[in-house]
Short mmCIF file of C-alpha atoms and ligand atoms in Angstrom, two decimals:
data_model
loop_
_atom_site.label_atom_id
_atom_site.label_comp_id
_atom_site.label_asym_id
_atom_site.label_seq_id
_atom_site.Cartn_x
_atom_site.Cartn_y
_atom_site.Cartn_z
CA UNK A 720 43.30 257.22 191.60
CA UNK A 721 41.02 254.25 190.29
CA UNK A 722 41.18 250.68 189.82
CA UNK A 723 40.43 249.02 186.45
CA UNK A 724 38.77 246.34 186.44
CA UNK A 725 39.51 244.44 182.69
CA UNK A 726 36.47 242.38 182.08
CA UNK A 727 33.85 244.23 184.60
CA UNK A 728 31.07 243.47 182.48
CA UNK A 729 31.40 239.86 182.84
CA UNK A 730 29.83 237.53 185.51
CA UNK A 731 32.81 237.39 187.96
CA UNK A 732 34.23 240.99 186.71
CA UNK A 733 30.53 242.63 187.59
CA UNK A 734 30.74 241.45 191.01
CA UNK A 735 34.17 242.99 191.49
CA UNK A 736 32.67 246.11 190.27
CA UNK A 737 30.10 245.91 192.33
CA UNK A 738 31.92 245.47 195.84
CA UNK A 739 35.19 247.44 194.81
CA UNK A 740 32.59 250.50 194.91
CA UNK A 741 30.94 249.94 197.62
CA UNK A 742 33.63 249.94 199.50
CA UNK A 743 34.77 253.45 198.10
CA UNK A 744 37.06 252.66 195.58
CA UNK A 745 36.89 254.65 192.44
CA UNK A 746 36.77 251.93 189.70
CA UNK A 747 37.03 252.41 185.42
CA UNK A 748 35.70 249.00 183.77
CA UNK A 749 37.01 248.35 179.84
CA UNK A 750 35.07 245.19 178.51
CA UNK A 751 34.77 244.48 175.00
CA UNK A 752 31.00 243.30 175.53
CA UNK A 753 31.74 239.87 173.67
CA UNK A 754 30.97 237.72 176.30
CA UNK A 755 29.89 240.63 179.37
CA UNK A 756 26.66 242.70 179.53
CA UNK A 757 26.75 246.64 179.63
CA UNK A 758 23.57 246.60 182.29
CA UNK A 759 25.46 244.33 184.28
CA UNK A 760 27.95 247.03 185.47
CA UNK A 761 27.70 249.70 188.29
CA UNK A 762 26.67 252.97 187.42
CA UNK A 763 28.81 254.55 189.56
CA UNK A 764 32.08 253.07 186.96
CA UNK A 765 33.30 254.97 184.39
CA UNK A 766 33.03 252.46 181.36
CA UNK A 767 35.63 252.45 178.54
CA UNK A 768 34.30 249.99 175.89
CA UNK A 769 37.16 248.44 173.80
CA UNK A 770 39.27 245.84 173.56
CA UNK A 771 42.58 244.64 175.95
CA UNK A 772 44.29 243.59 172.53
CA UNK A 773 44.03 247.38 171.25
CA UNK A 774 46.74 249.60 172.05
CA UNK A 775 45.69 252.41 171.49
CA UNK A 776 42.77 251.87 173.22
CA UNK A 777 44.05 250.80 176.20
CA UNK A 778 47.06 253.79 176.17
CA UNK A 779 44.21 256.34 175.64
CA UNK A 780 41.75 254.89 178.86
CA UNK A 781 46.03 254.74 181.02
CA UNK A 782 46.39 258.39 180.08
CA UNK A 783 42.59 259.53 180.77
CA UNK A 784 42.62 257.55 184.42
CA UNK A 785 44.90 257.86 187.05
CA UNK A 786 45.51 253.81 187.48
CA UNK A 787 46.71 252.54 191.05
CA UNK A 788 45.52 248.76 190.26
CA UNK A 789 44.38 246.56 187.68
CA UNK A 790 42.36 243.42 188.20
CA UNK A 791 42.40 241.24 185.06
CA UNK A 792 39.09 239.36 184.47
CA UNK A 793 39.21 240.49 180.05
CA UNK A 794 39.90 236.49 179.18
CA UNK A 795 37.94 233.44 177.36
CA UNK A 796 37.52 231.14 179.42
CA UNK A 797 35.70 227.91 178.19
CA UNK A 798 37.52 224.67 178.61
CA UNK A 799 35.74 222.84 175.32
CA UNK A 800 35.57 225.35 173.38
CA UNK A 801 39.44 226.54 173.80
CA UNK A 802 40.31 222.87 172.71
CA UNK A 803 38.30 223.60 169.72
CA UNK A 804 40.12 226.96 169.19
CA UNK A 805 43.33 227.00 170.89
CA UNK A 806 44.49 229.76 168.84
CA UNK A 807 41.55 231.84 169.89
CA UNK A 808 42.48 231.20 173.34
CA UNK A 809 46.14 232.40 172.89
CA UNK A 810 45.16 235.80 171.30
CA UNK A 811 42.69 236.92 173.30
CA UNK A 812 44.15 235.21 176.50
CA UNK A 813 47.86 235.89 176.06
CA UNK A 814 48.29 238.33 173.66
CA UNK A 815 45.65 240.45 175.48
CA UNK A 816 47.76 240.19 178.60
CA UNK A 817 51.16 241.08 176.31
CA UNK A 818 49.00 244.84 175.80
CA UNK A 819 47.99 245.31 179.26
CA UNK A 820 51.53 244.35 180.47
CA UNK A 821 53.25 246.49 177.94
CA UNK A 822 50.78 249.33 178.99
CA UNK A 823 51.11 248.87 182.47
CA UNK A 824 54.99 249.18 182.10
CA UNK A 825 54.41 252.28 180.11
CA UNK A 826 52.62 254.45 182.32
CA UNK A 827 54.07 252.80 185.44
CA UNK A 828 51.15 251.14 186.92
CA UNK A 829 53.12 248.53 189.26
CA UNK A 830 49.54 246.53 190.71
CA UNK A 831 47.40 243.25 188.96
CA UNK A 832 45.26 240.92 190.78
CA UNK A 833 44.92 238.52 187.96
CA UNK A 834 42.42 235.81 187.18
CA UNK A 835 43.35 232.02 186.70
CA UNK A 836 42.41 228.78 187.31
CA UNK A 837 42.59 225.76 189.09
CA UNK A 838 42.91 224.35 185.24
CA UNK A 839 46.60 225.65 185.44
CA UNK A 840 46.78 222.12 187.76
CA UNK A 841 45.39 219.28 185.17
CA UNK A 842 44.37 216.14 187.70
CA UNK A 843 46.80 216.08 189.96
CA UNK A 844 46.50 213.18 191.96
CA UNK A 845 46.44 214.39 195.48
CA UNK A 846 43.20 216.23 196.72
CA UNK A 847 43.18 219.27 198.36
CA UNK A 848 44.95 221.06 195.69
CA UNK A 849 48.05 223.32 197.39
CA UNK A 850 49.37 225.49 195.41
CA UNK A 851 53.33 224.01 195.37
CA UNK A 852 51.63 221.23 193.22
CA UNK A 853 52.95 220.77 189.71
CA UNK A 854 51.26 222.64 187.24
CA UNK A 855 49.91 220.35 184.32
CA UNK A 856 47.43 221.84 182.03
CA UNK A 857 45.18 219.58 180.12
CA UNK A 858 43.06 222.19 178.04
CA UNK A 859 44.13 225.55 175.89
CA UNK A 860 42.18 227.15 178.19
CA UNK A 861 44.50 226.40 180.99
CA UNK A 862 48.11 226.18 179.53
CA UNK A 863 46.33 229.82 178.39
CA UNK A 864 46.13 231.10 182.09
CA UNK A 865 49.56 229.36 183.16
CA UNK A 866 51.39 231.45 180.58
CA UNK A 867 49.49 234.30 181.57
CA UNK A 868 51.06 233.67 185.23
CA UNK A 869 54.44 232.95 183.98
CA UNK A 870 54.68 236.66 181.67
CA UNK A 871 53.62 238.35 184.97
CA UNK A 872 56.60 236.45 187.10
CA UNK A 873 59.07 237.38 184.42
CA UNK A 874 57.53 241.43 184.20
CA UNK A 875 57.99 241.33 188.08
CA UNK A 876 61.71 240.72 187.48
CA UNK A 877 62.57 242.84 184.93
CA UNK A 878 59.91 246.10 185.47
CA UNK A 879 58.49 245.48 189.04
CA UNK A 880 54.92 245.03 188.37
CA UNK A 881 53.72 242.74 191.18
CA UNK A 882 50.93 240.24 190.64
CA UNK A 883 48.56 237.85 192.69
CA UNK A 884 47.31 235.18 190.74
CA UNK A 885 43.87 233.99 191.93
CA UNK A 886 43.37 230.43 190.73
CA UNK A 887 39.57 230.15 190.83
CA UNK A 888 37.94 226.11 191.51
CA UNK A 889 33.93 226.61 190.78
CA UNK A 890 32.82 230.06 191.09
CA UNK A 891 28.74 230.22 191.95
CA UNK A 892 25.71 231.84 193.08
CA UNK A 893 24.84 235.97 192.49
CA UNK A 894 24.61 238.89 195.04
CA UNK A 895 21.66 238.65 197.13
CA UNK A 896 19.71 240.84 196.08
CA UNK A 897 20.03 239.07 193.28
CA UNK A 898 20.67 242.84 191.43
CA UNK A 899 23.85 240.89 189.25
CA UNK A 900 24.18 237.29 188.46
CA UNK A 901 25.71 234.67 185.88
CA UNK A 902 24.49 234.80 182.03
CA UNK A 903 26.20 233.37 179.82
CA UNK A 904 25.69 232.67 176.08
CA UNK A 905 25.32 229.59 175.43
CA UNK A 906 25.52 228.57 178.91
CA UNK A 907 27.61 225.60 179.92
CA UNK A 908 27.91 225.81 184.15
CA UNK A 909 26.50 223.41 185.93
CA UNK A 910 24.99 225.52 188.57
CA UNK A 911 22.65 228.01 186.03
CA UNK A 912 21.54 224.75 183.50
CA UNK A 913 20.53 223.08 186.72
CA UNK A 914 18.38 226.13 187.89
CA UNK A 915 17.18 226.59 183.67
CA UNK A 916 15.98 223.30 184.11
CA UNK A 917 13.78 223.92 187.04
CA UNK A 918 12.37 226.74 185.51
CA UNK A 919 11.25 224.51 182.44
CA UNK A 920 13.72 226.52 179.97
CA UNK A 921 15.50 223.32 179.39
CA UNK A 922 14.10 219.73 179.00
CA UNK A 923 16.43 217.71 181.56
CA UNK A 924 20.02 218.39 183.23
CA UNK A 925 22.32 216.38 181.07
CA UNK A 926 25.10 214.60 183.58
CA UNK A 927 28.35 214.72 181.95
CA UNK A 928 29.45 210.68 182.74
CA UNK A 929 28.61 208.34 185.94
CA UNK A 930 31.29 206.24 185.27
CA UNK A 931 33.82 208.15 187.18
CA UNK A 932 36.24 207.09 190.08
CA UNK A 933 34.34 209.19 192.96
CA UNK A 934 31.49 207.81 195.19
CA UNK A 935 28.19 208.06 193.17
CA UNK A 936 30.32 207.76 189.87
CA UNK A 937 29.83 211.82 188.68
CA UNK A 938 32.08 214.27 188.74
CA UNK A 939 33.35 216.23 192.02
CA UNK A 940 33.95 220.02 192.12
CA UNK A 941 34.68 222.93 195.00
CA UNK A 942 31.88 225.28 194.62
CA UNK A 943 33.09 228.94 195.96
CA UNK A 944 30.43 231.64 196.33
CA UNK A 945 30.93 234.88 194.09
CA UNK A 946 30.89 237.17 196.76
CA UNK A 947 33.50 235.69 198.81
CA UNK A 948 35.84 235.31 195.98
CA UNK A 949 35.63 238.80 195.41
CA UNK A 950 36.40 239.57 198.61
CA UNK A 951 40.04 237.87 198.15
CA UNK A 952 40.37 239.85 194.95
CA UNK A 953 40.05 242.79 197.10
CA UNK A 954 42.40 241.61 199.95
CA UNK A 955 45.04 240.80 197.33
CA UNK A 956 44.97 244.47 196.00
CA UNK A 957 45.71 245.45 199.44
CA UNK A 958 48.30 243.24 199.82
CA UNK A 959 49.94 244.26 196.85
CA UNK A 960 49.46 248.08 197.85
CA UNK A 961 50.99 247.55 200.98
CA UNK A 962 53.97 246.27 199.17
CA UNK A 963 54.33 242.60 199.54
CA UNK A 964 55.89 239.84 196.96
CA UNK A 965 53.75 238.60 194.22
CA UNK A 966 51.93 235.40 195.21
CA UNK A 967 49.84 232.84 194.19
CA UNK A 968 46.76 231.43 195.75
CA UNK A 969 43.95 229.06 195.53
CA UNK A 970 40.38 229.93 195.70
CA UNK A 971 38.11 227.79 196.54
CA UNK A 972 35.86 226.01 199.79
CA UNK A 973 38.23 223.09 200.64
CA UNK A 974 34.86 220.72 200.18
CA UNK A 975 33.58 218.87 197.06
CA UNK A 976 30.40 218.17 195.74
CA UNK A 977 28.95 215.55 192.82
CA UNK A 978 27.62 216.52 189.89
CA UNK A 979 24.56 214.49 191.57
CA UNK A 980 24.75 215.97 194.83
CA UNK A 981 24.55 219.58 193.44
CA UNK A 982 21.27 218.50 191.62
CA UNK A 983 19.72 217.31 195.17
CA UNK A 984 21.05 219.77 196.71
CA UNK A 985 19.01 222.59 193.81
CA UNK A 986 15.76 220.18 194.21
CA UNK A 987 15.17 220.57 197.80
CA UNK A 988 16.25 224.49 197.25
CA UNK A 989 14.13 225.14 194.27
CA UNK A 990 11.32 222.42 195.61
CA UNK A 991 11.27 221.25 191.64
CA UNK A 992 11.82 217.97 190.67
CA UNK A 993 14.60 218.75 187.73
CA UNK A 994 14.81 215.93 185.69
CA UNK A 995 17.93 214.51 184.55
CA UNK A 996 19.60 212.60 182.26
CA UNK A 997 22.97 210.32 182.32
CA UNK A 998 24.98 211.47 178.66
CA UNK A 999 28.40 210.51 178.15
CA UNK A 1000 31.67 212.17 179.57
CA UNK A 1001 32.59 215.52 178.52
CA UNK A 1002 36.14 215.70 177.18
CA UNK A 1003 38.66 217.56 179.00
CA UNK A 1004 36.74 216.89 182.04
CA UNK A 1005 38.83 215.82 185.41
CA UNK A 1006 37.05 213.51 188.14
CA UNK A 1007 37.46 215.82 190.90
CA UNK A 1008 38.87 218.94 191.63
CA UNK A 1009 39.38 220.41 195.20
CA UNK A 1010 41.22 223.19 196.75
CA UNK A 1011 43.03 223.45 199.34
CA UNK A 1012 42.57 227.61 200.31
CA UNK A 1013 44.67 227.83 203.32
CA UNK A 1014 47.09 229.80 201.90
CA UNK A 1015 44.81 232.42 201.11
CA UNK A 1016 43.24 232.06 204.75
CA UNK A 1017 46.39 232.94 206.56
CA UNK A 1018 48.05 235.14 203.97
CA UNK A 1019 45.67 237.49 202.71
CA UNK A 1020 42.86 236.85 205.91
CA UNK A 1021 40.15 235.65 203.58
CA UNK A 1022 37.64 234.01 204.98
CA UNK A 1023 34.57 233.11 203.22
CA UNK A 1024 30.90 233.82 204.60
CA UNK A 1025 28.85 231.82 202.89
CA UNK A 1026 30.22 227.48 202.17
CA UNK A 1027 26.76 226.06 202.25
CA UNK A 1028 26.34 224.57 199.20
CA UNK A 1029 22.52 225.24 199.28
CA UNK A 1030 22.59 228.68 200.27
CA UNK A 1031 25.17 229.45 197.66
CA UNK A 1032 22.82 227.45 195.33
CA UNK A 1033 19.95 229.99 196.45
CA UNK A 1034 21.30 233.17 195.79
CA UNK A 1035 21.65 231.80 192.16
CA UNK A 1036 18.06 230.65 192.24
CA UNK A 1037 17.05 234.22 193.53
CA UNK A 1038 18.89 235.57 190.67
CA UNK A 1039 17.03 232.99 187.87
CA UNK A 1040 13.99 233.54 189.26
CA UNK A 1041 14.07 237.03 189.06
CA UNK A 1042 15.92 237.59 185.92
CA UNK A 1043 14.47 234.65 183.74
CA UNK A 1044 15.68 235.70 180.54
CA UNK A 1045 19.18 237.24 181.95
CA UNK A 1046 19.99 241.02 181.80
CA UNK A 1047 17.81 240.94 178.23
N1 UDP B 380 28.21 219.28 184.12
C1 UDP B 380 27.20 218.40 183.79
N2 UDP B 380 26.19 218.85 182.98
C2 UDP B 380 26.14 220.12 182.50
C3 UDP B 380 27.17 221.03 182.86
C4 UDP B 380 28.19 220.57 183.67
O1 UDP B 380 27.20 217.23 184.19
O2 UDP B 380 25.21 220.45 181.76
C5 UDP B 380 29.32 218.82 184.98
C6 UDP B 380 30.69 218.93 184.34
O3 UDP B 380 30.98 217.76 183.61
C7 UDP B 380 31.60 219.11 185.55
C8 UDP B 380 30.71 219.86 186.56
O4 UDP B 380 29.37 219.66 186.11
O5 UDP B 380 31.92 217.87 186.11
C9 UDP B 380 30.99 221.35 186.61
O6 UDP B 380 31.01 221.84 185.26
P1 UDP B 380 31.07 223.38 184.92
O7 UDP B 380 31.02 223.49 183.43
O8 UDP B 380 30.05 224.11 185.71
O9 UDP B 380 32.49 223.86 185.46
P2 UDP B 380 33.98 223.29 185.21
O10 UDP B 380 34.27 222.37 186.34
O11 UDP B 380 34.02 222.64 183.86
O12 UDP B 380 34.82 224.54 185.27
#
């Protein structure tokens, strides 16, 4: 029996990889290598290249493996650019889930850990973020990952296929040994342009707006650490195998840092000076976004290992340092 882990060539999908197999689970990846890189997966997964969308595809890799779980990371998942292309964002987002549902129903595979966003929330105007709080997305990206939630609530009903929805705040920092990390092309996180800069690949940090309503004026995020977040994906799949209700939870590190804080905090880890540069607001953006993660503390027993903001900030740094140019 193996899990399949949609999307495990991507930053957050390789990670899953990664730890599902060292903790002895047998694990098949499919990734259609848009956006994910084929050296970032374990060699010990049996890799499927191909696309969520194809049908075929995906009913040849459910008859060749014996599926007990998926985890669904196969998704775009940039908030600007799905503005740009909503439509984009609905096929590969939505419709790709409509394949792996309709598979999943097919061959009877009754397990997803799926991956969403705290963008299913807008700006709601209470901080921490619970997850009883109305859902308002403000981006494609996010209405995107909200539908996504709301097919796999409605395939519960009708075929029985339970889901946790993991709604992810600021996912950062790489495994430390700094073997897998974040690359993205073109890269628009905060944490990697930061650490770009201090390597002298980029010319400053551009601040996105310092005319926001938080204490130094930038905008506030909950910065969880990779491995820990993988962790919860992993104690949601044994949740669901042992049979309980499908569920939703936050993750993130219940604390929020500036846009300006995270840059001190990467100077005195990096000891480079970083310059930086105030640019105007990027659209779409909210002020501040923090979760609230109890829920996933006393329901699935998560508890993260690693909240400092500067150690979190170093495993990334490890990661930059030693892989420069990415996984080219
Ligand atoms: N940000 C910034 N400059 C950059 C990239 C990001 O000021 O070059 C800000 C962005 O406006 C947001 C925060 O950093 O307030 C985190 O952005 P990121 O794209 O990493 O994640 P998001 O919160 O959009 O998912």
């Amino acid at each position: 029996m193996s899990i399949l882990v949609l999307g495990g060539a991507g930053y957050i999908g390789s990670h899953a990889v990664d730890q599902l197999i060292n903790k002895g689970y047998t694990v098949a990846v499919i990734d259609n290598l848009q956006t994910g890189h084929k050296q970032a997966i374990h060699d010990k997964a049996i890799f499927y290249e191909g696309d969520i969308r194809d049908k075929m595809f995906m009913q040849e890799v459910f008859t060749k493996e014996s599926v007990e779980g998926v985890i669904h990371f196969a998704a775009s998942s940039l908030v600007g650019e799905s503005v740009e292309k909503p439509l984009l964002y609905f096929n590969n987002n939505v419709y790709g889930t409509q394949i792996v549902l309709e598979v999943m129903e097919e061959f009877g595979v009754k397990n997803i850990v799926f991956s969403s966003t705290a963008a299913t929330y807008g700006e709601p105007k209470e901080m921490p973020i619970v997850e009883t709080m109305a859902t308002h997305p403000e981006n494609p990206y996010g209405e995107s990952k909200l539908m996504m939630e709301r097919m796999m609530k409605w395939c519960d009903k009708a075929y029985g296929i339970r889901y946790v929805a993991l709604r992810y705040f600021n996912v950062a920092g790489a495994k430390s040994d700094a073997s897998i990390g974040e690359d993205h092309v073109p890269e628009t996180h905060l944490i990697p342009i930061i650490l770009q800069t201090a390597l002298g690949q980029r010319e400053y940090l551009g601040i996105y707006g310092d005319d926001y309503d938080t204490p130094d004026g930038t905008c506030i995020r909950d910065y969880v650490y990779i491995e820990d977040l993988i962790a919860a994906h992993i104690a949601a799949l044994d949740y669901l195998q042992k049979g309980n209700k499908s569920n939703i939870f936050n993750l993130g590190s219940n604390n929020g840092y500036s846009v300006k804080e995270m840059l001190e905090a990467a100077r005195e880890v990096t000891g480079k000076e970083i310059p930086a540069k105030v640019l105007p607001r990027r659209s779409g953006d909210p002020s501040k976004l923090v979760a609230s993660s109890e829920k996933a503390k006393m329901t699935l027993a998560w508890e993260p290992q690693i909240t400092d903001i500067k150690q979190i900030i170093k495993t990334a740094w490890d990661w930059h340092i030693s892989h420069p140019k990415g996984y080219e």
